[in-house]
Amino acid sequence: MRAEPPLPWLEPGDSFPTPYTAWGPHSPAPGLLAAGGSLDVASLLAAYRQGTFPWFSDGQPILWWSTDPRMVLAPTQFRLHRSLRKRIEQRCVKQPTWHIRIDSDFAQTIYHCANTPRQGQNGTWIVQAMQEAYTDLHQAGYAHSVEVWEDSRMVGGLYCVAIGKAVYGESMFAHTDDASKVALAALVGLCLHHGVDWIDCQQNTRHLASLGGAEMDRAEFLAHIATACLQAPLVWQFDPVYWNALYQLTRQ
């Protein structure tokens, strides 16, 4: 195993190292870029604009990552499986019992993402400091929630970061079967409507790959977000006609 250079320690307000200095694939923590710093809005925006994101657990300092390759989901490559299309048509279109809301309760969404148990996972990386930081980012207009509601109960949802047309998926949850997938499909529909090229998924998982996610070289990803971050932001509202764009995708 090749020895990596010492991990940079950031004081609040320090600039981030270039992503290309992140630890490599044969290190103990591939993609680890720096530690320390702050989770304030300015720091988070600076990080995301250069493709860097925080990820750490209770008892650890803030850890900053820039993974290579990067997992992304192109909205045009989203796999609308027959079962998911059927769920959307039954629950959201023909006789709607599920309703998509955007940013109606960001705090509840990130709370559920942090606290909903997941098979094979103990604890959460969305620690209290992260919940507070992304809630501040939401209030500043750069973090958004896509929520699935049944009557007065949120049954699923996700939250993401968006700077211009650069959209970074963070986490999702479901309290009812397929509710998180429906939230993701709604985000994909919104991104299709606004011409978003890629939704960042950070790291490869089998679940994301099954929905159309694919790995991308970090250099290509960074070149993309450098342009996307400068574009006009999305209008964060969901119109049911966005489902129609999903129906045009290849179905499997």
PDB file of C-alpha atoms in Angstrom:
ATOM      1  CA  MET A   1       0.000   0.000   0.000  1.00  0.00           C
ATOM      2  CA  ARG A   2       1.493   3.316  -1.098  1.00  0.00           C
ATOM      3  CA  ALA A   3       2.010   5.911   1.629  1.00  0.00           C
ATOM      4  CA  GLU A   4      -0.138   9.016   1.143  1.00  0.00           C
ATOM      5  CA  PRO A   5       0.938  12.568   2.019  1.00  0.00           C
ATOM      6  CA  PRO A   6      -0.221  13.929   5.370  1.00  0.00           C
ATOM      7  CA  LEU A   7      -3.874  14.881   5.369  1.00  0.00           C
ATOM      8  CA  PRO A   8      -4.300  18.692   5.277  1.00  0.00           C
ATOM      9  CA  TRP A   9      -5.954  20.178   8.365  1.00  0.00           C
ATOM     10  CA  LEU A  10      -8.243  23.140   7.664  1.00  0.00           C
ATOM     11  CA  GLU A  11      -9.074  26.006   9.975  1.00  0.00           C
ATOM     12  CA  PRO A  12     -12.481  27.673   9.491  1.00  0.00           C
ATOM     13  CA  GLY A  13     -12.354  29.860   6.397  1.00  0.00           C
ATOM     14  CA  ASP A  14      -9.340  28.118   4.848  1.00  0.00           C
ATOM     15  CA  SER A  15      -9.449  27.331   1.135  1.00  0.00           C
ATOM     16  CA  PHE A  16      -9.810  23.695   0.135  1.00  0.00           C
ATOM     17  CA  PRO A  17      -6.896  21.841  -1.453  1.00  0.00           C
ATOM     18  CA  THR A  18      -7.284  20.993  -5.127  1.00  0.00           C
ATOM     19  CA  PRO A  19      -9.373  17.818  -5.550  1.00  0.00           C
ATOM     20  CA  TYR A  20      -6.477  16.165  -7.391  1.00  0.00           C
ATOM     21  CA  THR A  21      -4.539  15.911  -4.122  1.00  0.00           C
ATOM     22  CA  ALA A  22      -7.151  13.596  -2.579  1.00  0.00           C
ATOM     23  CA  TRP A  23      -5.834  10.225  -1.439  1.00  0.00           C
ATOM     24  CA  GLY A  24      -5.647   7.670  -4.216  1.00  0.00           C
ATOM     25  CA  PRO A  25      -7.290   4.290  -4.799  1.00  0.00           C
ATOM     26  CA  HIS A  26      -4.703   2.281  -2.875  1.00  0.00           C
ATOM     27  CA  SER A  27      -4.850   4.420   0.267  1.00  0.00           C
ATOM     28  CA  PRO A  28      -6.756   3.508   3.449  1.00  0.00           C
ATOM     29  CA  ALA A  29      -9.428   6.083   2.512  1.00  0.00           C
ATOM     30  CA  PRO A  30      -9.625   6.673  -1.260  1.00  0.00           C
ATOM     31  CA  GLY A  31     -10.893  10.145  -2.067  1.00  0.00           C
ATOM     32  CA  LEU A  32     -10.152  11.701   1.325  1.00  0.00           C
ATOM     33  CA  LEU A  33      -9.033  15.284   0.714  1.00  0.00           C
ATOM     34  CA  ALA A  34      -8.844  17.162   4.039  1.00  0.00           C
ATOM     35  CA  ALA A  35     -10.110  17.359   7.612  1.00  0.00           C
ATOM     36  CA  GLY A  36     -11.325  20.176   9.819  1.00  0.00           C
ATOM     37  CA  GLY A  37     -12.700  23.483   8.642  1.00  0.00           C
ATOM     38  CA  SER A  38     -16.313  24.504   9.021  1.00  0.00           C
ATOM     39  CA  LEU A  39     -19.757  23.438   7.827  1.00  0.00           C
ATOM     40  CA  ASP A  40     -21.001  26.986   7.378  1.00  0.00           C
ATOM     41  CA  VAL A  41     -22.811  27.970   4.180  1.00  0.00           C
ATOM     42  CA  ALA A  42     -19.775  29.632   2.583  1.00  0.00           C
ATOM     43  CA  SER A  43     -17.592  26.559   3.181  1.00  0.00           C
ATOM     44  CA  LEU A  44     -20.192  24.146   1.846  1.00  0.00           C
ATOM     45  CA  LEU A  45     -20.688  26.216  -1.306  1.00  0.00           C
ATOM     46  CA  ALA A  46     -16.939  26.449  -1.873  1.00  0.00           C
ATOM     47  CA  ALA A  47     -16.637  22.693  -1.423  1.00  0.00           C
ATOM     48  CA  TYR A  48     -19.468  21.733  -3.764  1.00  0.00           C
ATOM     49  CA  ARG A  49     -18.292  24.136  -6.453  1.00  0.00           C
ATOM     50  CA  GLN A  50     -15.077  22.120  -6.652  1.00  0.00           C
ATOM     51  CA  GLY A  51     -16.745  18.730  -6.341  1.00  0.00           C
ATOM     52  CA  THR A  52     -15.882  18.200  -2.674  1.00  0.00           C
ATOM     53  CA  PHE A  53     -18.345  17.004  -0.036  1.00  0.00           C
ATOM     54  CA  PRO A  54     -18.301  16.344   3.740  1.00  0.00           C
ATOM     55  CA  TRP A  55     -18.815  12.834   5.089  1.00  0.00           C
ATOM     56  CA  PHE A  56     -17.976  11.777   8.640  1.00  0.00           C
ATOM     57  CA  SER A  57     -19.412  10.078  11.702  1.00  0.00           C
ATOM     58  CA  ASP A  58     -19.960  11.088  15.317  1.00  0.00           C
ATOM     59  CA  GLY A  59     -16.651  11.428  17.128  1.00  0.00           C
ATOM     60  CA  GLN A  60     -14.712  12.280  13.956  1.00  0.00           C
ATOM     61  CA  PRO A  61     -13.576  15.688  12.730  1.00  0.00           C
ATOM     62  CA  ILE A  62     -15.209  17.052   9.579  1.00  0.00           C
ATOM     63  CA  LEU A  63     -13.823  14.975   6.702  1.00  0.00           C
ATOM     64  CA  TRP A  64     -13.882  16.255   3.118  1.00  0.00           C
ATOM     65  CA  TRP A  65     -13.885  13.952   0.096  1.00  0.00           C
ATOM     66  CA  SER A  66     -13.365  14.080  -3.656  1.00  0.00           C
ATOM     67  CA  THR A  67     -13.931  10.602  -5.064  1.00  0.00           C
ATOM     68  CA  ASP A  68     -12.506   9.296  -8.331  1.00  0.00           C
ATOM     69  CA  PRO A  69     -14.309   7.940 -10.228  1.00  0.00           C
ATOM     70  CA  ARG A  70     -17.498   9.822  -9.431  1.00  0.00           C
ATOM     71  CA  MET A  71     -20.938   8.197  -9.515  1.00  0.00           C
ATOM     72  CA  VAL A  72     -23.481  10.231 -11.486  1.00  0.00           C
ATOM     73  CA  LEU A  73     -26.988   9.723 -12.798  1.00  0.00           C
ATOM     74  CA  ALA A  74     -27.818  11.254 -16.163  1.00  0.00           C
ATOM     75  CA  PRO A  75     -31.571  12.011 -16.099  1.00  0.00           C
ATOM     76  CA  THR A  76     -31.867  10.778 -19.702  1.00  0.00           C
ATOM     77  CA  GLN A  77     -30.415   7.409 -18.575  1.00  0.00           C
ATOM     78  CA  PHE A  78     -32.756   6.934 -15.612  1.00  0.00           C
ATOM     79  CA  ARG A  79     -34.184   3.412 -15.661  1.00  0.00           C
ATOM     80  CA  LEU A  80     -37.909   3.634 -15.172  1.00  0.00           C
ATOM     81  CA  HIS A  81     -38.592   0.016 -14.397  1.00  0.00           C
ATOM     82  CA  ARG A  82     -42.099  -1.245 -15.098  1.00  0.00           C
ATOM     83  CA  SER A  83     -42.848  -1.715 -11.409  1.00  0.00           C
ATOM     84  CA  LEU A  84     -41.864   1.878 -10.593  1.00  0.00           C
ATOM     85  CA  ARG A  85     -43.860   3.280 -13.501  1.00  0.00           C
ATOM     86  CA  LYS A  86     -46.869   1.297 -12.290  1.00  0.00           C
ATOM     87  CA  ARG A  87     -46.419   2.678  -8.769  1.00  0.00           C
ATOM     88  CA  ILE A  88     -46.232   6.252 -10.085  1.00  0.00           C
ATOM     89  CA  GLU A  89     -49.317   5.794 -12.272  1.00  0.00           C
ATOM     90  CA  GLN A  90     -51.342   4.231  -9.485  1.00  0.00           C
ATOM     91  CA  ARG A  91     -50.257   6.446  -6.615  1.00  0.00           C
ATOM     92  CA  CYS A  92     -49.419   9.773  -8.263  1.00  0.00           C
ATOM     93  CA  VAL A  93     -51.331  10.063 -11.543  1.00  0.00           C
ATOM     94  CA  LYS A  94     -54.575   8.118 -12.046  1.00  0.00           C
ATOM     95  CA  GLN A  95     -56.070   8.373  -8.565  1.00  0.00           C
ATOM     96  CA  PRO A  96     -53.452  10.330  -6.635  1.00  0.00           C
ATOM     97  CA  THR A  97     -52.934   9.323  -3.037  1.00  0.00           C
ATOM     98  CA  TRP A  98     -49.272  10.377  -3.064  1.00  0.00           C
ATOM     99  CA  HIS A  99     -48.349  13.995  -3.746  1.00  0.00           C
ATOM    100  CA  ILE A 100     -44.945  15.452  -4.558  1.00  0.00           C
ATOM    101  CA  ARG A 101     -43.941  18.536  -2.623  1.00  0.00           C
ATOM    102  CA  ILE A 102     -40.735  20.511  -2.964  1.00  0.00           C
ATOM    103  CA  ASP A 103     -39.178  22.185   0.085  1.00  0.00           C
ATOM    104  CA  SER A 104     -42.351  22.029   2.170  1.00  0.00           C
ATOM    105  CA  ASP A 105     -40.477  20.550   5.148  1.00  0.00           C
ATOM    106  CA  PHE A 106     -36.740  20.282   4.558  1.00  0.00           C
ATOM    107  CA  ALA A 107     -35.935  19.779   8.247  1.00  0.00           C
ATOM    108  CA  GLN A 108     -38.261  16.790   8.507  1.00  0.00           C
ATOM    109  CA  THR A 109     -36.853  15.307   5.299  1.00  0.00           C
ATOM    110  CA  ILE A 110     -33.229  15.398   6.422  1.00  0.00           C
ATOM    111  CA  TYR A 111     -34.251  14.155   9.874  1.00  0.00           C
ATOM    112  CA  HIS A 112     -35.885  11.089   8.329  1.00  0.00           C
ATOM    113  CA  CYS A 113     -32.888  10.536   6.045  1.00  0.00           C
ATOM    114  CA  ALA A 114     -30.692  10.503   9.142  1.00  0.00           C
ATOM    115  CA  ASN A 115     -32.906   8.359  11.339  1.00  0.00           C
ATOM    116  CA  THR A 116     -34.633   5.822   9.081  1.00  0.00           C
ATOM    117  CA  PRO A 117     -32.940   2.421   9.603  1.00  0.00           C
ATOM    118  CA  ARG A 118     -31.219   0.906   6.555  1.00  0.00           C
ATOM    119  CA  GLN A 119     -30.396  -2.744   6.075  1.00  0.00           C
ATOM    120  CA  GLY A 120     -26.708  -3.404   6.608  1.00  0.00           C
ATOM    121  CA  GLN A 121     -25.988   0.015   8.151  1.00  0.00           C
ATOM    122  CA  ASN A 122     -25.436   0.950  11.753  1.00  0.00           C
ATOM    123  CA  GLY A 123     -25.760   4.615  12.636  1.00  0.00           C
ATOM    124  CA  THR A 124     -25.673   7.486  10.185  1.00  0.00           C
ATOM    125  CA  TRP A 125     -23.236   9.925   8.619  1.00  0.00           C
ATOM    126  CA  ILE A 126     -25.963  12.605   8.731  1.00  0.00           C
ATOM    127  CA  VAL A 127     -24.999  13.616  12.260  1.00  0.00           C
ATOM    128  CA  GLN A 128     -26.683  16.500  14.051  1.00  0.00           C
ATOM    129  CA  ALA A 129     -24.067  18.998  12.871  1.00  0.00           C
ATOM    130  CA  MET A 130     -24.739  17.932   9.271  1.00  0.00           C
ATOM    131  CA  GLN A 131     -28.504  18.282   9.698  1.00  0.00           C
ATOM    132  CA  GLU A 132     -28.068  21.794  11.035  1.00  0.00           C
ATOM    133  CA  ALA A 133     -25.562  22.748   8.317  1.00  0.00           C
ATOM    134  CA  TYR A 134     -27.739  21.578   5.429  1.00  0.00           C
ATOM    135  CA  THR A 135     -30.783  23.208   6.951  1.00  0.00           C
ATOM    136  CA  ASP A 136     -28.815  26.467   6.909  1.00  0.00           C
ATOM    137  CA  LEU A 137     -27.861  25.734   3.289  1.00  0.00           C
ATOM    138  CA  HIS A 138     -31.538  25.175   2.503  1.00  0.00           C
ATOM    139  CA  GLN A 139     -32.483  28.499   4.075  1.00  0.00           C
ATOM    140  CA  ALA A 140     -29.816  30.123   1.894  1.00  0.00           C
ATOM    141  CA  GLY A 141     -31.507  28.622  -1.187  1.00  0.00           C
ATOM    142  CA  TYR A 142     -28.955  25.931  -2.094  1.00  0.00           C
ATOM    143  CA  ALA A 143     -30.385  22.738  -0.585  1.00  0.00           C
ATOM    144  CA  HIS A 144     -33.770  21.284  -1.472  1.00  0.00           C
ATOM    145  CA  SER A 145     -36.074  18.476  -0.470  1.00  0.00           C
ATOM    146  CA  VAL A 146     -38.267  16.389  -2.751  1.00  0.00           C
ATOM    147  CA  GLU A 147     -40.998  14.886  -0.607  1.00  0.00           C
ATOM    148  CA  VAL A 148     -43.682  12.234  -1.080  1.00  0.00           C
ATOM    149  CA  TRP A 149     -46.771  12.887   1.008  1.00  0.00           C
ATOM    150  CA  GLU A 150     -49.794  10.725   1.741  1.00  0.00           C
ATOM    151  CA  ASP A 151     -52.409  12.972   3.330  1.00  0.00           C
ATOM    152  CA  SER A 152     -50.583  14.679   6.215  1.00  0.00           C
ATOM    153  CA  ARG A 153     -47.729  12.146   6.447  1.00  0.00           C
ATOM    154  CA  MET A 154     -44.412  12.242   4.620  1.00  0.00           C
ATOM    155  CA  VAL A 155     -43.814   8.673   3.438  1.00  0.00           C
ATOM    156  CA  GLY A 156     -40.570   9.208   1.550  1.00  0.00           C
ATOM    157  CA  GLY A 157     -38.224  11.804   0.196  1.00  0.00           C
ATOM    158  CA  LEU A 158     -34.717  12.979  -0.523  1.00  0.00           C
ATOM    159  CA  TYR A 159     -32.588  16.067  -0.176  1.00  0.00           C
ATOM    160  CA  CYS A 160     -30.005  17.486  -2.520  1.00  0.00           C
ATOM    161  CA  VAL A 161     -27.723  20.456  -3.069  1.00  0.00           C
ATOM    162  CA  ALA A 162     -28.099  22.615  -6.179  1.00  0.00           C
ATOM    163  CA  ILE A 163     -25.857  25.406  -7.450  1.00  0.00           C
ATOM    164  CA  GLY A 164     -27.058  26.643 -10.818  1.00  0.00           C
ATOM    165  CA  LYS A 165     -27.664  23.477 -12.828  1.00  0.00           C
ATOM    166  CA  ALA A 166     -25.233  21.406 -10.793  1.00  0.00           C
ATOM    167  CA  VAL A 167     -27.384  19.039  -8.725  1.00  0.00           C
ATOM    168  CA  TYR A 168     -25.836  16.891  -6.008  1.00  0.00           C
ATOM    169  CA  GLY A 169     -27.933  14.080  -4.543  1.00  0.00           C
ATOM    170  CA  GLU A 170     -27.341  13.511  -0.855  1.00  0.00           C
ATOM    171  CA  SER A 171     -29.653  10.995   0.801  1.00  0.00           C
ATOM    172  CA  MET A 172     -33.166   9.580   0.608  1.00  0.00           C
ATOM    173  CA  PHE A 173     -35.536   7.581   2.787  1.00  0.00           C
ATOM    174  CA  ALA A 174     -38.737   5.576   2.543  1.00  0.00           C
ATOM    175  CA  HIS A 175     -41.336   4.684   5.137  1.00  0.00           C
ATOM    176  CA  THR A 176     -43.454   2.930   2.489  1.00  0.00           C
ATOM    177  CA  ASP A 177     -42.331   0.683  -0.360  1.00  0.00           C
ATOM    178  CA  ASP A 178     -40.913   2.595  -3.343  1.00  0.00           C
ATOM    179  CA  ALA A 179     -41.521   6.045  -1.818  1.00  0.00           C
ATOM    180  CA  SER A 180     -37.840   7.011  -2.058  1.00  0.00           C
ATOM    181  CA  LYS A 181     -37.705   5.790  -5.675  1.00  0.00           C
ATOM    182  CA  VAL A 182     -40.753   7.915  -6.481  1.00  0.00           C
ATOM    183  CA  ALA A 183     -39.016  10.941  -4.930  1.00  0.00           C
ATOM    184  CA  LEU A 184     -35.938  10.251  -7.050  1.00  0.00           C
ATOM    185  CA  ALA A 185     -38.100   9.853 -10.154  1.00  0.00           C
ATOM    186  CA  ALA A 186     -39.709  13.218  -9.389  1.00  0.00           C
ATOM    187  CA  LEU A 187     -36.259  14.817  -9.097  1.00  0.00           C
ATOM    188  CA  VAL A 188     -35.264  13.227 -12.413  1.00  0.00           C
ATOM    189  CA  GLY A 189     -38.433  14.583 -14.031  1.00  0.00           C
ATOM    190  CA  LEU A 190     -37.706  18.074 -12.721  1.00  0.00           C
ATOM    191  CA  CYS A 191     -34.100  17.839 -13.961  1.00  0.00           C
ATOM    192  CA  LEU A 192     -35.243  16.637 -17.386  1.00  0.00           C
ATOM    193  CA  HIS A 193     -37.552  19.633 -17.634  1.00  0.00           C
ATOM    194  CA  HIS A 194     -34.712  22.038 -16.793  1.00  0.00           C
ATOM    195  CA  GLY A 195     -32.033  20.400 -18.923  1.00  0.00           C
ATOM    196  CA  VAL A 196     -29.796  19.143 -16.110  1.00  0.00           C
ATOM    197  CA  ASP A 197     -27.134  16.816 -17.529  1.00  0.00           C
ATOM    198  CA  TRP A 198     -26.123  14.874 -14.428  1.00  0.00           C
ATOM    199  CA  ILE A 199     -27.183  14.343 -10.845  1.00  0.00           C
ATOM    200  CA  ASP A 200     -24.141  13.714  -8.661  1.00  0.00           C
ATOM    201  CA  CYS A 201     -24.412  10.534  -6.584  1.00  0.00           C
ATOM    202  CA  GLN A 202     -20.881  10.715  -5.131  1.00  0.00           C
ATOM    203  CA  GLN A 203     -20.128   7.010  -4.697  1.00  0.00           C
ATOM    204  CA  ASN A 204     -21.058   3.829  -6.510  1.00  0.00           C
ATOM    205  CA  THR A 205     -23.801   1.642  -5.057  1.00  0.00           C
ATOM    206  CA  ARG A 206     -25.626  -1.299  -6.612  1.00  0.00           C
ATOM    207  CA  HIS A 207     -28.956   0.436  -5.988  1.00  0.00           C
ATOM    208  CA  LEU A 208     -27.954   3.562  -7.926  1.00  0.00           C
ATOM    209  CA  ALA A 209     -26.464   1.471 -10.730  1.00  0.00           C
ATOM    210  CA  SER A 210     -29.776  -0.391 -11.057  1.00  0.00           C
ATOM    211  CA  LEU A 211     -31.497   2.956 -11.640  1.00  0.00           C
ATOM    212  CA  GLY A 212     -29.072   4.086 -14.331  1.00  0.00           C
ATOM    213  CA  GLY A 213     -26.179   5.551 -12.360  1.00  0.00           C
ATOM    214  CA  ALA A 214     -22.696   5.201 -13.831  1.00  0.00           C
ATOM    215  CA  GLU A 215     -19.136   6.115 -12.924  1.00  0.00           C
ATOM    216  CA  MET A 216     -17.398   9.132 -14.445  1.00  0.00           C
ATOM    217  CA  ASP A 217     -13.780  10.225 -14.353  1.00  0.00           C
ATOM    218  CA  ARG A 218     -13.317  12.948 -11.752  1.00  0.00           C
ATOM    219  CA  ALA A 219     -11.681  15.321 -14.225  1.00  0.00           C
ATOM    220  CA  GLU A 220     -14.716  15.131 -16.517  1.00  0.00           C
ATOM    221  CA  PHE A 221     -17.054  15.635 -13.560  1.00  0.00           C
ATOM    222  CA  LEU A 222     -15.156  18.694 -12.336  1.00  0.00           C
ATOM    223  CA  ALA A 223     -15.142  20.225 -15.809  1.00  0.00           C
ATOM    224  CA  HIS A 224     -18.903  19.748 -15.986  1.00  0.00           C
ATOM    225  CA  ILE A 225     -19.749  21.343 -12.638  1.00  0.00           C
ATOM    226  CA  ALA A 226     -17.433  24.288 -13.321  1.00  0.00           C
ATOM    227  CA  THR A 227     -19.857  25.234 -16.100  1.00  0.00           C
ATOM    228  CA  ALA A 228     -23.089  23.977 -14.540  1.00  0.00           C
ATOM    229  CA  CYS A 229     -22.616  25.986 -11.339  1.00  0.00           C
ATOM    230  CA  LEU A 230     -22.601  29.208 -13.383  1.00  0.00           C
ATOM    231  CA  GLN A 231     -25.927  28.559 -15.099  1.00  0.00           C
ATOM    232  CA  ALA A 232     -29.311  29.894 -14.019  1.00  0.00           C
ATOM    233  CA  PRO A 233     -30.771  27.887 -11.126  1.00  0.00           C
ATOM    234  CA  LEU A 234     -33.695  25.513 -11.454  1.00  0.00           C
ATOM    235  CA  VAL A 235     -37.199  26.542 -10.469  1.00  0.00           C
ATOM    236  CA  TRP A 236     -37.776  24.257  -7.512  1.00  0.00           C
ATOM    237  CA  GLN A 237     -41.419  23.416  -8.109  1.00  0.00           C
ATOM    238  CA  PHE A 238     -42.902  20.122  -9.255  1.00  0.00           C
ATOM    239  CA  ASP A 239     -45.560  19.952 -11.950  1.00  0.00           C
ATOM    240  CA  PRO A 240     -47.299  16.578 -12.526  1.00  0.00           C
ATOM    241  CA  VAL A 241     -46.666  16.999 -16.264  1.00  0.00           C
ATOM    242  CA  TYR A 242     -43.027  16.194 -15.468  1.00  0.00           C
ATOM    243  CA  TRP A 243     -44.078  12.541 -15.179  1.00  0.00           C
ATOM    244  CA  ASN A 244     -44.645  12.586 -18.949  1.00  0.00           C
ATOM    245  CA  ALA A 245     -40.955  13.209 -19.571  1.00  0.00           C
ATOM    246  CA  LEU A 246     -40.122  10.090 -17.569  1.00  0.00           C
ATOM    247  CA  TYR A 247     -42.499   7.996 -19.664  1.00  0.00           C
ATOM    248  CA  GLN A 248     -40.422   8.814 -22.747  1.00  0.00           C
ATOM    249  CA  LEU A 249     -37.359   7.117 -21.260  1.00  0.00           C
ATOM    250  CA  THR A 250     -36.365   3.582 -22.155  1.00  0.00           C
ATOM    251  CA  ARG A 251     -38.279   1.207 -19.930  1.00  0.00           C
ATOM    252  CA  GLN A 252     -36.963  -2.108 -18.727  1.00  0.00           C
TER     253      GLN A 252
END
